PDB file of C-alpha atoms and ligand atoms in Angstrom:
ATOM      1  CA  UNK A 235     297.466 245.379 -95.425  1.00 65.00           C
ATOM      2  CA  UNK A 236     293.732 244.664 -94.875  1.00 79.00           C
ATOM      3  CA  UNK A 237     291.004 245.117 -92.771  1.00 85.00           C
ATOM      4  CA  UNK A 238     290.833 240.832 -92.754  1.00 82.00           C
ATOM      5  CA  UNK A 239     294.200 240.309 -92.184  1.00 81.00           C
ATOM      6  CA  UNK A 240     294.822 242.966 -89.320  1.00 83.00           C
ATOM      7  CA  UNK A 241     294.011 241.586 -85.401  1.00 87.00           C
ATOM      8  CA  UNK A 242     293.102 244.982 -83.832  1.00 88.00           C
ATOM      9  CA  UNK A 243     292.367 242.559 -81.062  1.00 86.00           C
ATOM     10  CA  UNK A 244     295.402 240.814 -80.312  1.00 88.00           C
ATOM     11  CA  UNK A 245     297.283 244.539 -80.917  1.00 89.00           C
ATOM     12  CA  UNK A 246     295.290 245.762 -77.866  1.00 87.00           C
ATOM     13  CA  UNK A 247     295.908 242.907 -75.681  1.00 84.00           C
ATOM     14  CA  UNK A 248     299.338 243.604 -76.553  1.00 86.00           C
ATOM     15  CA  UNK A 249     299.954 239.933 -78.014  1.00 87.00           C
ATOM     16  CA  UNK A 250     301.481 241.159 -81.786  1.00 88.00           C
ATOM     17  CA  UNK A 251     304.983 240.784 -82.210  1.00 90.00           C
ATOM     18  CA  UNK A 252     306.618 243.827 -81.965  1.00 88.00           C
ATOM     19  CA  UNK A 253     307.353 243.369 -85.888  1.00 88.00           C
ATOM     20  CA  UNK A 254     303.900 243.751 -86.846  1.00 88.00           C
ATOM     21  CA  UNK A 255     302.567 246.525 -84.422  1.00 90.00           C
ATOM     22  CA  UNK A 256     303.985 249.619 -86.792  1.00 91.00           C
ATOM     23  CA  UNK A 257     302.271 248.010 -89.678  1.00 90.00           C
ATOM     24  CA  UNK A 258     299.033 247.596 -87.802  1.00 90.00           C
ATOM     25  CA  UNK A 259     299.359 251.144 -86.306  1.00 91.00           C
ATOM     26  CA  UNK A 260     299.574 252.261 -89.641  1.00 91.00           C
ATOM     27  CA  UNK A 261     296.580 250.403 -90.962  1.00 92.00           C
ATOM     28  CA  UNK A 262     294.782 251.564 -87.681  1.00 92.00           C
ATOM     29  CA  UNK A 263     295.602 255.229 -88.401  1.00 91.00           C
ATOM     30  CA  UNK A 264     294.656 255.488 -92.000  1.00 92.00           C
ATOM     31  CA  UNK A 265     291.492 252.796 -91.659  1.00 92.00           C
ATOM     32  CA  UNK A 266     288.064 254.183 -89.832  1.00 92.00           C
ATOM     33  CA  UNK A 267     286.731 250.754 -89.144  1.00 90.00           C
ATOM     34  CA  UNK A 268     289.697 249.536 -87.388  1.00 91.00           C
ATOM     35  CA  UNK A 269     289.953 252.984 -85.260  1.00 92.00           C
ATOM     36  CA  UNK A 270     286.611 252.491 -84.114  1.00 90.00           C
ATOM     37  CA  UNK A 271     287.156 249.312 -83.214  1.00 88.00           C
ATOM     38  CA  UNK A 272     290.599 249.942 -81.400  1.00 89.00           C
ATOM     39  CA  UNK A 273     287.875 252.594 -80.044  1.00 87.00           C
ATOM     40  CA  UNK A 274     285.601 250.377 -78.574  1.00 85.00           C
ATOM     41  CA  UNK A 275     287.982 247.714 -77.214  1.00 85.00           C
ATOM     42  CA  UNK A 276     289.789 250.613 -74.927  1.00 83.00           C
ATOM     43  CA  UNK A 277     285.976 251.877 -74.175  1.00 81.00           C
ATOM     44  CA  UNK A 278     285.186 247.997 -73.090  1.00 77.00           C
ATOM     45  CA  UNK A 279     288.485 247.760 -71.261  1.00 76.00           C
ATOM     46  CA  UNK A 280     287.793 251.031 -69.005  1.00 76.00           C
ATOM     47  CA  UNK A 281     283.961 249.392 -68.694  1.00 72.00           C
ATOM     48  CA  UNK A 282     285.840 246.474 -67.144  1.00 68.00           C
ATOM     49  CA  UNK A 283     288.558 247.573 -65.187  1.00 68.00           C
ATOM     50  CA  UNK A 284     285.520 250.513 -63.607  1.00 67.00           C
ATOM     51  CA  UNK A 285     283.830 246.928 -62.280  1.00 59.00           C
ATOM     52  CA  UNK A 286     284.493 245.622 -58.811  1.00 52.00           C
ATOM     53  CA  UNK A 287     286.057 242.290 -59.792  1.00 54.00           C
ATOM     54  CA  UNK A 288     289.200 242.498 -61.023  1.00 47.00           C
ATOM     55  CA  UNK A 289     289.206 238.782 -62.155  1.00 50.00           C
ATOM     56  CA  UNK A 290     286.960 239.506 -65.148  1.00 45.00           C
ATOM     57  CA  UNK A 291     288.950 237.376 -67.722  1.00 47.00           C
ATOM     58  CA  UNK A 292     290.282 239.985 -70.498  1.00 45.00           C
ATOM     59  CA  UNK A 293     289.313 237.993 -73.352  1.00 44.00           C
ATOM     60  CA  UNK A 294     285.765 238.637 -72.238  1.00 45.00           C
ATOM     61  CA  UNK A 295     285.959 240.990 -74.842  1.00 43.00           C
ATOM     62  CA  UNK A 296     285.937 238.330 -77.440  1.00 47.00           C
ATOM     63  CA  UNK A 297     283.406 236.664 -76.518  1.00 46.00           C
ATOM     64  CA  UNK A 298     280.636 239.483 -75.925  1.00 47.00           C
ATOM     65  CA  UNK A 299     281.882 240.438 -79.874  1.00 48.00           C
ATOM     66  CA  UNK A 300     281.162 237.150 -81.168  1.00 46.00           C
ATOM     67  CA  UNK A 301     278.420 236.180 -80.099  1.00 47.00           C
ATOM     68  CA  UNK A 302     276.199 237.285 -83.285  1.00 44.00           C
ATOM     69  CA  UNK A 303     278.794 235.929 -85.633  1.00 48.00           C
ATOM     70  CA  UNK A 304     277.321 232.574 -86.685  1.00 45.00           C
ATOM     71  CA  UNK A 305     280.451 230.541 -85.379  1.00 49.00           C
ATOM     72  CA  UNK A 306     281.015 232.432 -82.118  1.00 48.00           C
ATOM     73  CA  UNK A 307     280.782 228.865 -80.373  1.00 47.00           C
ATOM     74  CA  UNK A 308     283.843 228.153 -81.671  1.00 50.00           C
ATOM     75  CA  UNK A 309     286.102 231.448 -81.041  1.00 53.00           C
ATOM     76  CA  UNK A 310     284.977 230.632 -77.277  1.00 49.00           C
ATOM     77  CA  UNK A 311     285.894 227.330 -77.376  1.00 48.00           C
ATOM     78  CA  UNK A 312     289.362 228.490 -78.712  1.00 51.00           C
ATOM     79  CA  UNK A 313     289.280 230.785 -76.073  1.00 53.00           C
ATOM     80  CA  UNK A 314     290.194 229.207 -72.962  1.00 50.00           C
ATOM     81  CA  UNK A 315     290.112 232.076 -70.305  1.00 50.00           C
ATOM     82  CA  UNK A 316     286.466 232.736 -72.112  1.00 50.00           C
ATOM     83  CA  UNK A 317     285.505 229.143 -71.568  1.00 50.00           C
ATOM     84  CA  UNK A 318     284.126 229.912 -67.893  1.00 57.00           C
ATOM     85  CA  UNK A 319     281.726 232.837 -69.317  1.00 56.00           C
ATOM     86  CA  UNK A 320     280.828 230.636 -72.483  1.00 53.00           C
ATOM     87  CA  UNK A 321     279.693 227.908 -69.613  1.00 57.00           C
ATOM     88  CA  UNK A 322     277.859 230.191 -68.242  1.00 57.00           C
ATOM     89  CA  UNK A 323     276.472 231.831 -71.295  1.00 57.00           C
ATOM     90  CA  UNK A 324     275.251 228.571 -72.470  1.00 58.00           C
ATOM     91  CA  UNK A 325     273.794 228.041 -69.086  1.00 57.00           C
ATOM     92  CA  UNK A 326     271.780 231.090 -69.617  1.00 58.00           C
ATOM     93  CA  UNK A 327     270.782 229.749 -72.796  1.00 58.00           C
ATOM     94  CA  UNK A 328     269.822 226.609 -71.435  1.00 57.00           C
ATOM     95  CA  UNK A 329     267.480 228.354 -68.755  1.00 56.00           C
ATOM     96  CA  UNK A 330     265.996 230.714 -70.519  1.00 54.00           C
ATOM     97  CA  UNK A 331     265.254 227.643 -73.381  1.00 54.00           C
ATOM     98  CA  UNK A 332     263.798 225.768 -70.008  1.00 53.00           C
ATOM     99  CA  UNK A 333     262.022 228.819 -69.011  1.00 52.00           C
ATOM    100  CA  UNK A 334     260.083 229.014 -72.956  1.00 52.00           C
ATOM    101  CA  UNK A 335     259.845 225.004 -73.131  1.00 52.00           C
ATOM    102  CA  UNK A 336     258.281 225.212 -69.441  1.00 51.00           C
ATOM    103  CA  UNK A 337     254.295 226.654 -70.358  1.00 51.00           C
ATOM    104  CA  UNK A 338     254.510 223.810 -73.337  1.00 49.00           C
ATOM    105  CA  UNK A 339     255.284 221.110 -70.849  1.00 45.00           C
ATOM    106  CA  UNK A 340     253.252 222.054 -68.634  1.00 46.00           C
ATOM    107  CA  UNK A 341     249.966 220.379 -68.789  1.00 48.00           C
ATOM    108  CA  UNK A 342     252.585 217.358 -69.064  1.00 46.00           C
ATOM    109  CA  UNK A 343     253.185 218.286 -65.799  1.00 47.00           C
ATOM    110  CA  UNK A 344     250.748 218.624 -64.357  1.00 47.00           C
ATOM    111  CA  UNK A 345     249.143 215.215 -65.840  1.00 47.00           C
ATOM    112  CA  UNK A 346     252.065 213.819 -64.110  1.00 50.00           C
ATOM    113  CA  UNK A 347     251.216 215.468 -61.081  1.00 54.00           C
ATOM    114  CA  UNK A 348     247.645 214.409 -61.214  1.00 63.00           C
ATOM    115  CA  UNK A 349     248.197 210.782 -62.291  1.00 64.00           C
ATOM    116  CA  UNK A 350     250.834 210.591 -59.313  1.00 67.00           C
ATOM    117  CA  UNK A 351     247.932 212.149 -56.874  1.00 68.00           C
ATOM    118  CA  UNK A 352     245.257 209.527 -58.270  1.00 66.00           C
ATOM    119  CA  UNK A 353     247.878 206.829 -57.532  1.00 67.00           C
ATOM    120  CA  UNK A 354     248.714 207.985 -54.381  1.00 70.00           C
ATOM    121  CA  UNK A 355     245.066 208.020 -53.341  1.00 72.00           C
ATOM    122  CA  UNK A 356     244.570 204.812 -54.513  1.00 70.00           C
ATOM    123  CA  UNK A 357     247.397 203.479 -52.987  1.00 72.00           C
ATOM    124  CA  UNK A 358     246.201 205.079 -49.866  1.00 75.00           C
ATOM    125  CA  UNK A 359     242.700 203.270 -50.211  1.00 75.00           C
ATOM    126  CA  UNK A 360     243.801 199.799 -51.246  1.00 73.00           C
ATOM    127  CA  UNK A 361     246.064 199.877 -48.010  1.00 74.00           C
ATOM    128  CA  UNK A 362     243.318 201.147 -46.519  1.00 75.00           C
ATOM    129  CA  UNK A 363     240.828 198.035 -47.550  1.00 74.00           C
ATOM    130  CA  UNK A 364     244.001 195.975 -46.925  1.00 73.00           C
ATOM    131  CA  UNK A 365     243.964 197.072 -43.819  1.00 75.00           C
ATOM    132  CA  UNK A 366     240.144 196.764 -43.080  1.00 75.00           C
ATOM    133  CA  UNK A 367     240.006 192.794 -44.866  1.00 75.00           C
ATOM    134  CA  UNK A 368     243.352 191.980 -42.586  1.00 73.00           C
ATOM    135  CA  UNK A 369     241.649 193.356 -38.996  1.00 76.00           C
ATOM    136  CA  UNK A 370     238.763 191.211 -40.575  1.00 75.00           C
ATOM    137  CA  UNK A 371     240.305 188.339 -40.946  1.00 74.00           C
ATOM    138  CA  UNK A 372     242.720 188.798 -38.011  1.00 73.00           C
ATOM    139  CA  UNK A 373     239.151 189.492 -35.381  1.00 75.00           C
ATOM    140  CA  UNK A 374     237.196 186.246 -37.453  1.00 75.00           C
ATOM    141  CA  UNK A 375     240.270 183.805 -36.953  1.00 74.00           C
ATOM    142  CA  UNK A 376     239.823 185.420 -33.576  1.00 74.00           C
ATOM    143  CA  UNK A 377     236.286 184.786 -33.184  1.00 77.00           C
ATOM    144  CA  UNK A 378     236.874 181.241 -35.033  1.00 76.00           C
ATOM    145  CA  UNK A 379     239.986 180.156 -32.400  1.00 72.00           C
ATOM    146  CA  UNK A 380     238.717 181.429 -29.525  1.00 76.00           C
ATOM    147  CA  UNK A 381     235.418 179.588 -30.724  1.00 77.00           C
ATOM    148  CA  UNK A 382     237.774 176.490 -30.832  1.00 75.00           C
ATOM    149  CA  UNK A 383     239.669 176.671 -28.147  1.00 75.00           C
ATOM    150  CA  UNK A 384     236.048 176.748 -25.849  1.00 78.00           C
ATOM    151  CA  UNK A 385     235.025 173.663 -27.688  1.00 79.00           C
ATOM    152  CA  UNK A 386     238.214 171.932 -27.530  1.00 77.00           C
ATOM    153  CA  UNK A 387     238.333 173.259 -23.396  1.00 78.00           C
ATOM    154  CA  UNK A 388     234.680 172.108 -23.210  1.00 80.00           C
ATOM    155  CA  UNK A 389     235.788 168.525 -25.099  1.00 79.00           C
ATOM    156  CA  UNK A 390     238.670 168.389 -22.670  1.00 77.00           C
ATOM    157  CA  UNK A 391     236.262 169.321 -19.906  1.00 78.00           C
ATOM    158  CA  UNK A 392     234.079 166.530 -21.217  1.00 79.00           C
ATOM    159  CA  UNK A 393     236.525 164.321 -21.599  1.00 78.00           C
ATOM    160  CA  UNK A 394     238.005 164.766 -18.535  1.00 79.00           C
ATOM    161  CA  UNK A 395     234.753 164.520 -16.599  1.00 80.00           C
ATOM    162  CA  UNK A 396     234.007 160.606 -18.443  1.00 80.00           C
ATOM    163  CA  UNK A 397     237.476 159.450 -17.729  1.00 78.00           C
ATOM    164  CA  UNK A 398     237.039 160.412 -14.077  1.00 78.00           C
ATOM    165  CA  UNK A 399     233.744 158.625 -14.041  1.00 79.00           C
ATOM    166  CA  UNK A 400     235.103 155.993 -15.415  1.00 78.00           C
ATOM    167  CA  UNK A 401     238.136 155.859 -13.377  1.00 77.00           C
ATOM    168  CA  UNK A 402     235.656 155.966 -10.355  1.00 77.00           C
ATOM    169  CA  UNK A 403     234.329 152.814 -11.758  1.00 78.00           C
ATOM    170  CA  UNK A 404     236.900 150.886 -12.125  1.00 77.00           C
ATOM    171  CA  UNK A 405     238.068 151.963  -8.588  1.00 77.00           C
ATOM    172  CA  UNK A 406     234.874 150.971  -7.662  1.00 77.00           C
ATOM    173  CA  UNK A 407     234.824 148.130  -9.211  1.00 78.00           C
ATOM    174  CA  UNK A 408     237.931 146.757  -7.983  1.00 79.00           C
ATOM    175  CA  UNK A 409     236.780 147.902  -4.424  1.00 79.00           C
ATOM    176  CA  UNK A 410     233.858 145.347  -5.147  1.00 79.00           C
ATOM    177  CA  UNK A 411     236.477 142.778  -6.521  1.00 79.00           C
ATOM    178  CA  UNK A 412     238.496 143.166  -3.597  1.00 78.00           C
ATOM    179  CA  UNK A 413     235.682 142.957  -1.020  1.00 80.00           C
ATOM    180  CA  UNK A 414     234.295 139.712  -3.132  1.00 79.00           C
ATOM    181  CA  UNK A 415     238.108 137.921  -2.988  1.00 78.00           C
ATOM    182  CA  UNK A 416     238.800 139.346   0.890  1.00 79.00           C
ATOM    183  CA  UNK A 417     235.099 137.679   1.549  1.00 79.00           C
ATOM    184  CA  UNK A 418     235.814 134.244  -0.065  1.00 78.00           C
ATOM    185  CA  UNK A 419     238.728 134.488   1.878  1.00 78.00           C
ATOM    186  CA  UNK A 420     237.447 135.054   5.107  1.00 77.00           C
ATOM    187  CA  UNK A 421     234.962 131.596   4.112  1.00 78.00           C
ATOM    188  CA  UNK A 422     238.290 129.909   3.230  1.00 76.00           C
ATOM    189  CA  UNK A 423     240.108 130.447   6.505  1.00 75.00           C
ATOM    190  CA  UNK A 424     236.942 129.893   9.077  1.00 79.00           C
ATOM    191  CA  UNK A 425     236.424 126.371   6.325  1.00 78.00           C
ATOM    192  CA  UNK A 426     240.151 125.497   7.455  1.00 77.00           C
ATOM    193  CA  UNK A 427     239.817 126.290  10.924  1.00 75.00           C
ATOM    194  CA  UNK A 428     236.675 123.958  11.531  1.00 75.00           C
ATOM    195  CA  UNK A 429     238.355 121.343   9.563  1.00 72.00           C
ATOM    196  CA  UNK A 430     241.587 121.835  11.624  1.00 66.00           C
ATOM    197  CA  UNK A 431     239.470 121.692  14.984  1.00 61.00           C
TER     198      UNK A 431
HETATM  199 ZN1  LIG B 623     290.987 248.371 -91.203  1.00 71.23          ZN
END
C-alpha cells in the first residue's frame, strides 16, 4: 500500500469500510507523511469543534487543503457540503479581484462621472433656456393677443359706434318718410273734405 492510494482523509471522517481501516492503520503507523497528516486533520478538527458554530461543514477540511493544488476547483465542486464555503471563497476572490481592478478603472470612472455631471448641467441649462424662450414666447403671444384683442374691442367699438349712427339714420330717415307720407296725407283728406262740402 501507498502513500497515493491511501485516503487518510476519508479514514478520519470515518467513511473507509471497515475492511480497509487495518490496512490504512498500518500504512499510517509505519508511513511519517501520512501520520502527520492524520496529525493535522485531528489538530484542524479540535481548531473547529474549539469555534462557536457548530455548523462548520466537516469537509471544510478539504477544501482549506486544496486550495494550492492546481485543480482544487474541482475537489470543491465534488464536495457538496464544501460548495457553500467554495461560494464564498470565490466571492472573496471576486472582491478582492474588484478591489485590484478598481484603481485601473478608475479614471473610467470618474470620466463617467464627469461626462454624466457635464450632461446634467447641460441638461439643466437647455431646460433652463427652454424655459426662458417658452415665458418669452408665452408673455409676446401675450403682448401680441392682448394687442389684438384691444384692436379687435376697439374695431368692435368702432363698428358698433357706425352701425348705431347709421341705425339713427335710417330711424331718422324713416321718421322724415313718415312725417312726408302722414303730411301728404293730411293734404289728401282736407282735398276730400272740400270736394265733399
Ligand atoms: Zn503514507
Amino acid at each position: 500500500m501507498s502513500c497515493t492510494t491511501v485516503d487518510v482523509k476519508a479514514y478520519f471522517l470515518g467513511e473507509l469500510p471497515a475492511s480497509e481501516r487495518s490496512s490504512l492503520e498500518g500504512h499510517v503507523h509505519g508511513c511519517q507523511s501520512c501520520r502527520e497528516e492524520l496529525e493535522r486533520l485531528n489538530l484542524m478538527q479540535t481548531a473547529l469543534l474549539s469555534l462557536e458554530d457548530q455548523d462548520v461543514p466537516q469537509r471544510i477540511a478539504f477544501v482549506s487543503d486544496k486550495v494550492f493544488e492546481p485543480r482544487w476547483w474541482q475537489t470543491m465542486w465534488r464536495s457538496g457540503p464544501a460548495m457553500g464555503f467554495a461560494s464564498a471563497l470565490m466571492l472573496a476572490a471576486a472582491i478582492l479581484v474588484h478591489t485590484y481592478a478598481r484603481p485601473v478603472a478608475q479614471p473610467a470612472t470618474i470620466s463617467t462621472v464627469d461626462t454624466a455631471q457635464i450632461d446634467e448641467r447641460i441638461q439643466r441649462e437647455v431646460g433652463a433656456r427652454v424655459d426662458a424662450a417658452v415665458a418669452k414666447a408665452v408673455s409676446q403671444t401675450e403682448a401680441r393677443q392682448t394687442e389684438q384683442i384691444a384692436r379687435v374691442l376697439d374695431a368692435a367699438e368702432k363698428r358698433i359706434e357706425s352701425q348705431r349712427r347709421s341705425d339713427m339714420a335710417v330711424v331718422q330717415q324713416a321718421a322724415r318718410l313718415y312725417e312726408q307720407q302722414t303730411a301728404r296725407l293730411m293734404v289728401a283728406v282736407n282735398n276730400d273734405q272740400r270736394a265733399g262740402q
